[in-house]
Every structure is written in C-alpha cells, then in structure tokens.
mmCIF file of C-alpha atoms and ligand atoms in Angstrom:
data_model
loop_
_atom_site.group_PDB
_atom_site.id
_atom_site.type_symbol
_atom_site.label_atom_id
_atom_site.label_comp_id
_atom_site.label_asym_id
_atom_site.label_seq_id
_atom_site.Cartn_x
_atom_site.Cartn_y
_atom_site.Cartn_z
ATOM 1 C CA MET J 1 130.113 102.578 132.279
ATOM 2 C CA ASN J 2 130.540 106.029 133.823
ATOM 3 C CA GLY J 3 128.454 107.734 131.155
ATOM 4 C CA GLN J 4 131.331 109.940 129.962
ATOM 5 C CA LEU J 5 132.268 109.669 126.317
ATOM 6 C CA PRO J 6 135.443 111.106 124.860
ATOM 7 C CA THR J 7 134.569 114.296 122.949
ATOM 8 C CA ALA J 8 135.750 112.795 119.668
ATOM 9 C CA THR J 9 133.067 110.097 119.780
ATOM 10 C CA LYS J 10 130.128 112.455 120.289
ATOM 11 C CA PRO J 11 127.781 112.650 117.303
ATOM 12 C CA SER J 12 128.121 115.997 115.576
ATOM 13 C CA ILE J 13 124.428 116.080 114.650
ATOM 14 C CA GLN J 14 122.013 117.559 117.204
ATOM 15 C CA THR J 15 120.091 114.928 119.158
ATOM 16 C CA ILE J 16 117.558 115.302 121.947
ATOM 17 C CA VAL J 17 118.665 112.155 123.764
ATOM 18 C CA SER J 18 122.456 111.997 124.115
ATOM 19 C CA VAL J 19 124.429 108.767 123.962
ATOM 20 C CA GLU J 20 125.478 109.461 127.550
ATOM 21 C CA ALA J 21 121.851 109.754 128.708
ATOM 22 C CA LEU J 22 120.890 106.569 126.900
ATOM 23 C CA LEU J 23 123.786 104.616 128.391
ATOM 24 C CA GLU J 24 123.127 106.120 131.812
ATOM 25 C CA SER J 25 119.530 104.827 131.661
ATOM 26 C CA ALA J 26 120.827 101.342 130.961
ATOM 27 C CA ALA J 27 123.620 101.512 133.544
ATOM 28 C CA ASP J 28 121.983 99.045 135.965
ATOM 29 C CA ASP J 29 121.735 96.393 133.251
ATOM 30 C CA PRO J 30 125.291 95.499 132.165
ATOM 31 C CA THR J 31 124.171 93.316 129.252
ATOM 32 C CA ILE J 32 122.121 96.032 127.627
ATOM 33 C CA SER J 33 124.846 98.595 128.332
ATOM 34 C CA THR J 34 127.315 96.458 126.380
ATOM 35 C CA LEU J 35 124.913 96.120 123.458
ATOM 36 C CA LEU J 36 124.139 99.847 123.421
ATOM 37 C CA GLU J 37 127.818 100.776 123.621
ATOM 38 C CA ALA J 38 128.559 98.483 120.683
ATOM 39 C CA LEU J 39 125.739 100.096 118.718
ATOM 40 C CA PHE J 40 125.846 103.774 119.678
ATOM 41 C CA ILE J 41 129.581 104.178 120.217
ATOM 42 C CA GLY J 42 131.065 101.428 118.034
ATOM 43 C CA ASN J 43 128.713 102.144 115.128
ATOM 44 C CA GLN J 44 127.891 105.756 115.730
ATOM 45 C CA ARG J 45 127.396 106.706 112.089
ATOM 46 C CA LEU J 46 124.913 103.925 111.489
ATOM 47 C CA LEU J 47 123.033 104.650 114.699
ATOM 48 C CA THR J 48 122.796 108.454 114.526
ATOM 49 C CA PRO J 49 119.349 108.438 112.828
ATOM 50 C CA MET J 50 118.035 106.134 115.570
ATOM 51 C CA LEU J 51 119.451 108.430 118.233
ATOM 52 C CA GLN J 52 117.860 111.441 116.555
ATOM 53 C CA MET J 53 114.473 109.743 116.688
ATOM 54 C CA LEU J 54 114.600 108.924 120.404
ATOM 55 C CA ARG J 55 112.867 111.177 122.947
ATOM 56 C CA PRO J 56 113.357 110.955 126.735
ATOM 57 C CA GLU J 57 109.881 109.480 127.222
ATOM 58 C CA MET J 58 110.685 106.681 124.743
ATOM 59 C CA ILE J 59 113.798 105.412 126.499
ATOM 60 C CA ASP J 60 112.203 102.854 128.851
ATOM 61 C CA GLU J 61 110.290 101.212 126.033
ATOM 62 C CA TYR J 62 113.363 101.318 123.816
ATOM 63 C CA LEU J 63 115.452 99.574 126.487
ATOM 64 C CA ASP J 64 112.727 96.929 126.912
ATOM 65 C CA SER J 65 112.845 96.181 123.182
ATOM 66 C CA ALA J 66 116.643 96.026 123.256
ATOM 67 C CA ARG J 67 116.478 93.638 126.220
ATOM 68 C CA VAL J 68 114.036 91.234 124.529
ATOM 69 C CA ILE J 69 116.107 91.216 121.343
ATOM 70 C CA TRP J 70 119.423 90.751 123.120
ATOM 71 C CA ASN J 71 118.065 88.021 125.431
ATOM 72 C CA ALA J 72 116.836 86.075 122.421
ATOM 73 C CA ILE J 73 120.032 86.613 120.447
ATOM 74 C CA SER J 74 122.386 85.672 123.258
ATOM 75 C CA ALA J 75 120.398 82.698 124.556
ATOM 76 C CA MET J 76 120.258 81.289 121.042
ATOM 77 C CA SER J 77 123.971 80.519 120.872
ATOM 78 C CA ASP J 78 126.658 78.754 122.892
ATOM 79 C CA GLN J 79 129.158 81.501 122.044
ATOM 80 C CA ASP J 80 130.344 83.869 124.716
ATOM 81 C CA PRO J 81 128.342 87.124 124.653
ATOM 82 C CA SER J 82 131.105 89.300 123.216
ATOM 83 C CA THR J 83 131.698 86.975 120.236
ATOM 84 C CA ARG J 84 127.965 86.819 119.643
ATOM 85 C CA LEU J 85 127.740 90.596 119.895
ATOM 86 C CA ASP J 86 130.477 91.010 117.258
ATOM 87 C CA GLU J 87 128.585 88.602 115.037
ATOM 88 C CA ILE J 88 125.242 90.385 115.223
ATOM 89 C CA ILE J 89 126.847 93.782 114.712
ATOM 90 C CA LYS J 90 128.407 92.365 111.537
ATOM 91 C CA GLY J 91 124.919 91.284 110.497
ATOM 92 C CA LEU J 92 123.618 94.808 111.043
ATOM 93 C CA GLN J 93 126.516 96.321 109.098
ATOM 94 C CA PHE J 94 125.884 93.844 106.282
ATOM 95 C CA HIS J 95 122.228 94.824 106.211
ATOM 96 C CA SER J 96 122.838 98.557 106.388
ATOM 97 C CA VAL J 97 125.711 98.791 103.918
ATOM 98 C CA ASP J 98 124.229 96.305 101.467
ATOM 99 C CA PHE J 99 120.943 98.169 101.670
ATOM 100 C CA LEU J 100 122.539 101.538 100.854
ATOM 101 C CA ARG J 101 124.577 100.093 97.986
ATOM 102 C CA ARG J 102 121.530 98.458 96.454
ATOM 103 C CA GLN J 103 119.370 101.542 96.945
ATOM 104 C CA VAL J 104 121.901 103.611 95.023
ATOM 105 C CA ALA J 105 121.825 101.072 92.175
ATOM 106 C CA PHE J 106 118.020 101.102 92.255
ATOM 107 C CA ALA J 107 117.973 104.887 91.957
ATOM 108 C CA ARG J 108 120.000 104.449 88.754
ATOM 109 C CA THR J 109 118.121 101.541 87.139
ATOM 110 C CA GLY J 110 114.595 101.931 88.541
ATOM 111 C CA ASP J 111 114.337 98.145 88.885
ATOM 112 C CA TYR J 112 115.065 95.503 91.492
ATOM 113 C CA GLN J 113 118.044 93.320 90.632
ATOM 114 C CA ALA J 114 116.919 89.903 91.973
ATOM 115 C CA GLU J 115 116.096 87.641 89.026
ATOM 116 C CA ASP J 116 113.348 85.297 90.170
ATOM 117 C CA ALA J 117 112.088 83.339 93.179
ATOM 118 C CA GLN J 118 114.193 80.262 92.366
ATOM 119 C CA THR J 119 117.439 82.273 92.213
ATOM 120 C CA VAL J 120 116.591 84.139 95.437
ATOM 121 C CA TYR J 121 115.882 80.807 97.094
ATOM 122 C CA GLU J 122 119.225 79.330 96.006
ATOM 123 C CA GLU J 123 121.354 82.394 96.670
ATOM 124 C CA VAL J 124 119.680 83.719 99.810
ATOM 125 C CA TYR J 125 117.117 81.583 101.625
ATOM 126 C CA HIS J 126 119.044 78.336 101.141
ATOM 127 C CA SER J 127 122.471 79.777 101.917
ATOM 128 C CA ALA J 128 123.633 79.250 105.506
ATOM 129 C CA SER J 129 126.232 82.036 105.388
ATOM 130 C CA VAL J 130 123.904 84.642 103.854
ATOM 131 C CA MET J 131 120.969 83.824 106.137
ATOM 132 C CA LYS J 132 123.097 83.997 109.286
ATOM 133 C CA GLU J 133 124.017 87.647 108.692
ATOM 134 C CA TYR J 134 120.624 88.392 107.166
ATOM 135 C CA LEU J 135 118.620 87.222 110.187
ATOM 136 C CA ASP J 136 120.971 88.576 112.865
ATOM 137 C CA GLY J 137 121.094 91.929 111.106
ATOM 138 C CA LEU J 138 117.369 92.154 110.374
ATOM 139 C CA LEU J 139 116.521 91.426 114.004
ATOM 140 C CA LEU J 140 118.847 94.169 115.188
ATOM 141 C CA THR J 141 117.348 96.699 112.767
ATOM 142 C CA TYR J 142 114.285 96.808 115.042
ATOM 143 C CA ILE J 143 116.353 98.826 117.520
ATOM 144 C CA ALA J 144 118.838 100.321 115.042
ATOM 145 C CA TRP J 145 116.756 101.747 112.186
ATOM 146 C CA PRO J 146 114.197 104.453 113.019
ATOM 147 C CA ASN J 147 111.642 103.141 110.541
ATOM 148 C CA HIS J 148 111.862 99.605 111.879
ATOM 149 C CA TYR J 149 111.559 100.904 115.431
ATOM 150 C CA ARG J 150 108.457 102.885 114.387
ATOM 151 C CA LEU J 151 107.109 99.764 112.740
ATOM 152 C CA LEU J 152 107.701 97.833 115.951
ATOM 153 C CA GLN J 153 105.810 100.473 117.958
ATOM 154 C CA PHE J 154 102.908 100.335 115.491
ATOM 155 C CA TYR J 155 102.882 96.520 115.640
ATOM 156 C CA ARG J 156 102.785 96.559 119.447
ATOM 157 C CA ASP J 157 100.579 99.557 120.147
ATOM 158 C CA SER J 158 98.113 99.344 117.283
ATOM 159 C CA TYR J 159 98.073 95.726 116.080
ATOM 160 C CA LEU J 160 98.815 93.550 119.115
ATOM 161 C CA ALA J 161 96.710 95.793 121.328
ATOM 162 C CA GLN J 162 93.464 95.030 119.504
ATOM 163 C CA GLY J 163 91.442 92.278 117.881
ATOM 164 C CA PRO J 164 90.748 88.699 118.806
ATOM 165 C CA SER J 165 93.194 86.401 120.553
ATOM 166 C CA GLY J 166 93.647 82.708 119.795
ATOM 167 C CA ARG J 167 95.072 81.068 116.733
ATOM 168 C CA CYS J 168 97.793 83.087 114.986
ATOM 169 C CA LEU J 169 99.592 82.590 111.689
ATOM 170 C CA GLU J 170 102.817 84.265 110.671
ATOM 171 C CA VAL J 171 104.033 83.944 107.103
ATOM 172 C CA GLY J 172 107.805 84.438 106.804
ATOM 173 C CA PRO J 173 108.653 84.892 110.502
ATOM 174 C CA GLY J 174 112.384 85.033 109.645
ATOM 175 C CA HIS J 175 114.031 85.731 113.017
ATOM 176 C CA GLY J 176 110.845 85.028 115.007
ATOM 177 C CA PHE J 177 110.799 88.301 116.983
ATOM 178 C CA LEU J 178 107.348 89.417 115.796
ATOM 179 C CA ALA J 179 106.046 85.881 116.423
ATOM 180 C CA LEU J 180 107.430 86.065 119.952
ATOM 181 C CA LEU J 181 105.624 89.353 120.657
ATOM 182 C CA GLN J 182 102.404 87.969 119.184
ATOM 183 C CA ILE J 183 102.519 84.890 121.412
ATOM 184 C CA GLN J 184 103.454 86.925 124.485
ATOM 185 C CA SER J 185 100.698 89.479 123.875
ATOM 186 C CA HIS J 186 97.922 87.120 125.041
ATOM 187 C CA GLU J 187 97.964 83.900 127.049
ATOM 188 C CA ASP J 188 95.487 82.273 124.619
ATOM 189 C CA ASN J 189 97.674 82.869 121.579
ATOM 190 C CA THR J 190 99.247 79.911 119.808
ATOM 191 C CA LEU J 191 101.118 80.349 116.563
ATOM 192 C CA LEU J 192 101.867 78.588 113.314
ATOM 193 C CA GLY J 193 104.774 80.022 111.318
ATOM 194 C CA ILE J 194 105.508 79.124 107.695
ATOM 195 C CA ASP J 195 108.837 80.060 106.185
ATOM 196 C CA ILE J 196 110.546 78.999 102.972
ATOM 197 C CA SER J 197 114.043 79.166 104.471
ATOM 198 C CA PRO J 198 115.263 76.313 106.669
ATOM 199 C CA TYR J 199 117.521 78.849 108.412
ATOM 200 C CA SER J 200 114.579 81.116 109.237
ATOM 201 C CA VAL J 201 112.648 78.133 110.557
ATOM 202 C CA ALA J 202 115.544 77.160 112.836
ATOM 203 C CA TYR J 203 116.204 80.766 113.921
ATOM 204 C CA SER J 204 112.532 81.441 114.750
ATOM 205 C CA LYS J 205 112.279 78.239 116.774
ATOM 206 C CA GLU J 206 115.420 79.147 118.704
ATOM 207 C CA CYS J 207 114.238 82.700 119.285
ATOM 208 C CA LEU J 208 110.950 81.476 120.776
ATOM 209 C CA ALA J 209 112.596 78.732 122.825
ATOM 210 C CA ALA J 210 115.292 81.149 124.072
ATOM 211 C CA ALA J 211 112.548 83.478 125.328
ATOM 212 C CA GLY J 212 111.060 80.584 127.289
ATOM 213 C CA VAL J 213 107.918 80.077 125.182
ATOM 214 C CA ASP J 214 106.453 76.628 125.790
ATOM 215 C CA GLY J 215 106.810 74.385 122.728
ATOM 216 C CA SER J 216 103.083 73.573 122.843
ATOM 217 C CA ARG J 217 102.294 77.192 121.871
ATOM 218 C CA PHE J 218 104.075 77.291 118.527
ATOM 219 C CA GLU J 219 104.975 75.340 115.423
ATOM 220 C CA ILE J 220 107.313 76.735 112.776
ATOM 221 C CA ARG J 221 106.966 74.867 109.520
ATOM 222 C CA LEU J 222 109.114 74.827 106.385
ATOM 223 C CA GLY J 223 107.038 75.678 103.312
ATOM 224 C CA ASP J 224 106.392 77.984 100.382
ATOM 225 C CA ALA J 225 103.485 80.227 101.376
ATOM 226 C CA THR J 226 102.788 81.178 97.755
ATOM 227 C CA ASP J 227 101.696 77.574 97.334
ATOM 228 C CA ASN J 228 98.259 78.121 98.876
ATOM 229 C CA TYR J 229 99.833 78.978 102.260
ATOM 230 C CA ALA J 230 101.754 75.699 102.059
ATOM 231 C CA ASN J 231 98.328 73.990 101.915
ATOM 232 C CA VAL J 232 97.253 75.138 105.372
ATOM 233 C CA THR J 233 93.464 74.857 105.590
ATOM 234 C CA GLU J 234 92.945 76.257 109.106
ATOM 235 C CA CYS J 235 91.120 79.489 109.902
ATOM 236 C CA PHE J 236 93.115 81.981 111.985
ATOM 237 C CA ASP J 237 92.196 84.800 114.372
ATOM 238 C CA ARG J 238 95.320 86.782 113.582
ATOM 239 C CA ILE J 239 97.621 86.737 110.540
ATOM 240 C CA VAL J 240 100.970 88.500 110.156
ATOM 241 C CA MET J 241 102.860 88.923 106.866
ATOM 242 C CA ALA J 242 105.628 91.389 107.640
ATOM 243 C CA GLU J 243 108.117 92.151 104.888
ATOM 244 C CA VAL J 244 107.060 89.192 102.785
ATOM 245 C CA LEU J 245 104.828 90.576 100.003
ATOM 246 C CA GLU J 246 107.777 92.171 98.173
ATOM 247 C CA HIS J 247 109.738 88.894 98.482
ATOM 248 C CA VAL J 248 107.515 86.915 96.132
ATOM 249 C CA GLU J 249 106.718 87.251 92.443
ATOM 250 C CA GLN J 250 102.949 87.443 92.935
ATOM 251 C CA PRO J 251 101.967 88.904 96.306
ATOM 252 C CA GLN J 252 98.312 88.569 95.318
ATOM 253 C CA THR J 253 98.545 84.813 96.025
ATOM 254 C CA LEU J 254 99.567 85.547 99.645
ATOM 255 C CA LEU J 255 96.830 88.140 100.142
ATOM 256 C CA ARG J 256 94.130 85.853 98.731
ATOM 257 C CA SER J 257 95.318 83.005 100.953
ATOM 258 C CA ALA J 258 95.083 85.347 103.949
ATOM 259 C CA VAL J 259 91.448 86.031 103.061
ATOM 260 C CA LYS J 260 90.760 82.295 102.668
ATOM 261 C CA CYS J 261 92.242 81.538 106.092
ATOM 262 C CA SER J 262 90.280 84.321 107.831
ATOM 263 C CA HIS J 263 86.920 84.741 109.518
ATOM 264 C CA ASP J 264 85.046 88.071 109.732
ATOM 265 C CA GLN J 265 86.984 89.309 112.766
ATOM 266 C CA THR J 266 90.479 88.146 111.767
ATOM 267 C CA LEU J 267 93.008 90.929 112.202
ATOM 268 C CA ILE J 268 95.790 90.976 109.640
ATOM 269 C CA PHE J 269 99.108 92.812 109.898
ATOM 270 C CA LEU J 270 101.007 93.525 106.699
ATOM 271 C CA SER J 271 104.181 95.432 106.037
ATOM 272 C CA THR J 272 105.929 96.024 102.764
ATOM 273 C CA VAL J 273 108.080 98.536 100.906
ATOM 274 C CA VAL J 274 107.651 100.903 97.994
ATOM 275 C CA ASN J 275 110.740 101.512 95.835
ATOM 276 C CA ILE J 276 113.154 99.986 98.352
ATOM 277 C CA GLU J 277 115.660 97.464 97.075
ATOM 278 C CA ALA J 278 117.143 94.434 98.892
ATOM 279 C CA ILE J 279 118.979 91.237 97.999
ATOM 280 C CA ASP J 280 115.666 89.315 97.882
ATOM 281 C CA HIS J 281 113.071 91.843 96.732
ATOM 282 C CA LEU J 282 111.156 90.567 93.725
ATOM 283 C CA TYR J 283 107.911 92.492 93.511
ATOM 284 C CA LEU J 284 108.299 96.219 92.974
ATOM 285 C CA TYR J 285 105.495 98.391 94.301
ATOM 286 C CA ARG J 286 106.005 101.786 92.664
ATOM 287 C CA SER J 287 103.560 103.720 94.858
ATOM 288 C CA ILE J 288 101.642 103.392 98.101
ATOM 289 C CA GLU J 289 98.443 103.631 96.073
ATOM 290 C CA GLU J 290 99.490 100.445 94.245
ATOM 291 C CA VAL J 291 99.858 98.626 97.577
ATOM 292 C CA ARG J 292 96.415 99.819 98.729
ATOM 293 C CA GLN J 293 94.810 98.869 95.408
ATOM 294 C CA MET J 294 96.232 95.331 95.475
ATOM 295 C CA ILE J 295 95.069 94.819 99.057
ATOM 296 C CA ASP J 296 91.588 95.999 98.104
ATOM 297 C CA ASP J 297 91.483 93.873 94.927
ATOM 298 C CA CYS J 298 92.393 90.782 96.942
ATOM 299 C CA GLY J 299 89.478 91.205 99.377
ATOM 300 C CA LEU J 300 90.913 93.107 102.344
ATOM 301 C CA THR J 301 89.927 96.405 103.943
ATOM 302 C CA ILE J 302 92.617 98.604 105.459
ATOM 303 C CA VAL J 303 91.701 99.757 108.964
ATOM 304 C CA GLU J 304 94.959 101.497 109.921
ATOM 305 C CA GLU J 305 98.024 102.479 107.961
ATOM 306 C CA LEU J 306 101.485 103.808 108.795
ATOM 307 C CA ASP J 307 103.571 105.239 105.940
ATOM 308 C CA MET J 308 107.241 105.828 106.665
ATOM 309 C CA PRO J 309 109.274 107.668 104.040
ATOM 310 C CA LEU J 310 112.886 106.642 103.658
ATOM 311 C CA GLU J 311 114.857 109.453 105.291
ATOM 312 C CA PHE J 312 117.492 110.040 102.662
ATOM 313 C CA ALA J 313 115.494 109.201 99.523
ATOM 314 C CA SER J 314 114.885 111.896 96.964
ATOM 315 C CA GLU J 315 111.286 113.073 96.709
ATOM 316 C CA ALA J 316 111.105 111.792 93.151
ATOM 317 C CA SER J 317 111.809 108.199 94.169
ATOM 318 C CA GLU J 318 108.913 108.016 96.697
ATOM 319 C CA SER J 319 110.515 105.291 98.795
ATOM 320 C CA TYR J 320 108.436 104.129 101.730
ATOM 321 C CA GLU J 321 108.038 101.408 104.292
ATOM 322 C CA VAL J 322 104.351 100.764 104.828
ATOM 323 C CA ALA J 323 102.607 98.938 107.667
ATOM 324 C CA LEU J 324 98.905 98.120 107.496
ATOM 325 C CA ILE J 325 96.286 96.576 109.714
ATOM 326 C CA CYS J 326 93.527 94.944 107.671
ATOM 327 C CA ARG J 327 90.370 92.905 107.940
ATOM 328 C CA PRO J 328 88.775 90.680 105.321
ATOM 329 C CA LYS J 329 85.849 92.282 103.522
ATOM 330 C CA PRO J 330 82.516 90.729 104.598
ATOM 331 C CA LYS J 331 82.091 87.414 102.739
HETATM 332 C C1 SAM Z 401 112.556 90.103 105.228
HETATM 333 S S1 SAM Z 401 112.261 88.626 106.067
HETATM 334 C C2 SAM Z 401 110.945 89.137 107.151
HETATM 335 C C3 SAM Z 401 111.120 88.629 108.545
HETATM 336 C C4 SAM Z 401 110.082 89.190 109.526
HETATM 337 N N1 SAM Z 401 108.739 88.850 109.097
HETATM 338 C C5 SAM Z 401 110.198 90.690 109.642
HETATM 339 O O1 SAM Z 401 109.278 91.394 109.230
HETATM 340 O O2 SAM Z 401 111.211 91.187 110.151
HETATM 341 C C6 SAM Z 401 111.401 87.682 104.866
HETATM 342 C C7 SAM Z 401 111.133 86.256 105.342
HETATM 343 O O3 SAM Z 401 110.148 85.688 104.459
HETATM 344 C C8 SAM Z 401 110.531 84.387 104.106
HETATM 345 N N2 SAM Z 401 109.916 84.077 102.795
HETATM 346 C C9 SAM Z 401 110.227 84.601 101.586
HETATM 347 N N3 SAM Z 401 109.480 84.053 100.623
HETATM 348 C C10 SAM Z 401 108.648 83.159 101.247
HETATM 349 C C11 SAM Z 401 107.640 82.265 100.788
HETATM 350 N N4 SAM Z 401 107.316 82.163 99.497
HETATM 351 N N5 SAM Z 401 107.003 81.478 101.703
HETATM 352 C C12 SAM Z 401 107.328 81.557 103.021
HETATM 353 N N6 SAM Z 401 108.282 82.380 103.498
HETATM 354 C C13 SAM Z 401 108.927 83.171 102.642
HETATM 355 C C14 SAM Z 401 112.065 84.456 104.080
HETATM 356 O O4 SAM Z 401 112.651 83.183 104.202
HETATM 357 C C15 SAM Z 401 112.359 85.350 105.273
HETATM 358 O O5 SAM Z 401 112.473 84.598 106.457
#
C-alpha cells in the first residue's frame, strides 16, 4: 500500500486522521493493512464516524485492537484470509444496516419489535445463519463504531485496570473478545462464560483458543443466565455483563444473581442501551436514570459510568449506550 488514495475515495467530511495516515501507520503489517483498507476504503460511508473520532495519539492503540480482533477472526477459520475478510465485512454491514433500519422503525413506534425471549431464542440465538453474521459483525463493531470503540477503551482503561484478579464470570460473552481481554489482563485470571446461544459458546471458545489462551484458564458453558445464572453457585472476583441486560425480559434477575455471586470487593462491568433497537432487544430502558435506579434497587453501587449518546439520534429520543463499573452494596 503506497498510502495514496484516488481523490474520489477520500471522505468528504473533515477528519483529523486521514485514511492515508491510518494506512501508512499500518504499512509494516500487511494483514492489518488489508483489514483497514477493506473497512476504510471499501466501506467508507460506514467507517467515516470512526475515522472522525480517531486522533493521531490514538492510532497505535487502535491498531493493536484491530490486530487482536483480526488475529482471532482469521485464526478461527480454515478459510483463506480474503474470503474470511469478505465474510466479516458482510457481518458488519448486516449489523450496521439492520441497526439503522430498526432504529428508524423504533423512532416511529416507540417500542422494540422482538416479541419474547422464546421467539428471540428460536429466530436469533438458535439460528446458525443469523448468529454467524451477528457475531462476526458485532466483534468488528469494536473497531468500526465510535461508541463501541469508546466502550472498549473504558473497559480496558477503567475496568480491567483496577480491582481484584482471580475468578472471572462473563454472562453472554458472544464473540469472546471481552473475555479474552479479561483473561489476558492478569495472569491469575480464569474465566467462566455462560451463554444461551450454542453459536456464541462455540465462537467464544474459538476466539480464546485462536488467541492462544490455555484451555485450563477458561470454560464457556451453554445456559440461560436468567435461570439463577444457570445455577452457578460460585463467588467471583470479577463479573462482566456487556450488552446482555436489554436482551432479557427481566434484567433484574441478572443483576440480583450478580450480587449473589459477589463478595465485597467484586468488580462488575455492565453495559446496556437506552432507546436503541436491535433484532434481540427485549427490555426497553427509556432513560439512563431508569438504568441507574434498577442497578441500585438490585443491590449494586455505581462507581464509574460512561454515557455515550447515539450520534444521529434526535434529542427527543435520548438514545444512549451506557457502560458502568459497579460494586455490590455492603451485605
Ligand atoms: C449482544 S451480545 C453481547 C456480546 C458481548 N458481551 C459484547 O458485549 O459484545 C448478547 C449475548 O448474550 C447472550 N444472551 C442473551 N440472552 C442470554 C441469557 N438469558 N443467558 C445467557 N446469555 C444470553 C447472546 O446469546 C449473545 O451471545
């Protein structure tokens, strides 16, 4: 890659980091260059907000994240890298376009469309074709959507950087990327993951194995976490429930189980959405205050919070992604 883009492919919106500069920074790593070209040139419209968010001092960390994600994604499949790349880009397009379409419908109706947990299970979590695109696409959003990249920074810099190490639980690991970072963040960390989708279980296991994590450090189990954390009775040092609360009918059950499986120092990472629709969103939080109130009612104290408004949402809709670091209230 010589770093020169044809004029016609340059984004028309002002950015601080240019596509050329980004690709130039990745020039000595051909794999990442190919991924970034596919994203920032092949899908320029989708990636412009991400480009607008980047600052020169963020590039090294951004490339590191892209490398970890691409290594996991490519090692997880026997396909040649370019076929795999096409596949994951399709997943990202599915996620992004489906998301916009549903958000427009939500703005009209004011309600999420998914019927109930059983239907979501049958149509999404138990469907091989849906989950393939879903998990590939969701994983890529961590370097393609500004809010997910911010969330990733918060997870790394504020959550993983503090608190006890040791036994970790992740509810709904999905693609397994956050589980991977949790395990890698401390040599003492071992992790149990519980996910309702057999495809998420398989994907998470592959993601961790592809990154070279020893099998003795993790177990990913199939189970419904709303059922008393799939009857797990252990006490954990760290608990992660990222983008899961809005996927169940009664998030309170998950929050209360987190409290039950905690000791005084357990550090809990939660993320959820307010007024943001998706194929499998069941519980509608209508304000950030409602999220905070439920967390408090269920026995947790918020110690840090990151609120990320949806860029293009109207002010009236108050759409947010929210990430929170919590501790159980003293028992
Ligand atoms: C949106 S993905 C989140 C993946 C990852 N945690 C993240 O933040 O990117 C939601 C995941 O939660 C899982 N899930 C949904 N309902 C669940 C339940 N009742 N018990 C366990 N896992 C569940 C889904 O199968 C899916 O893998």
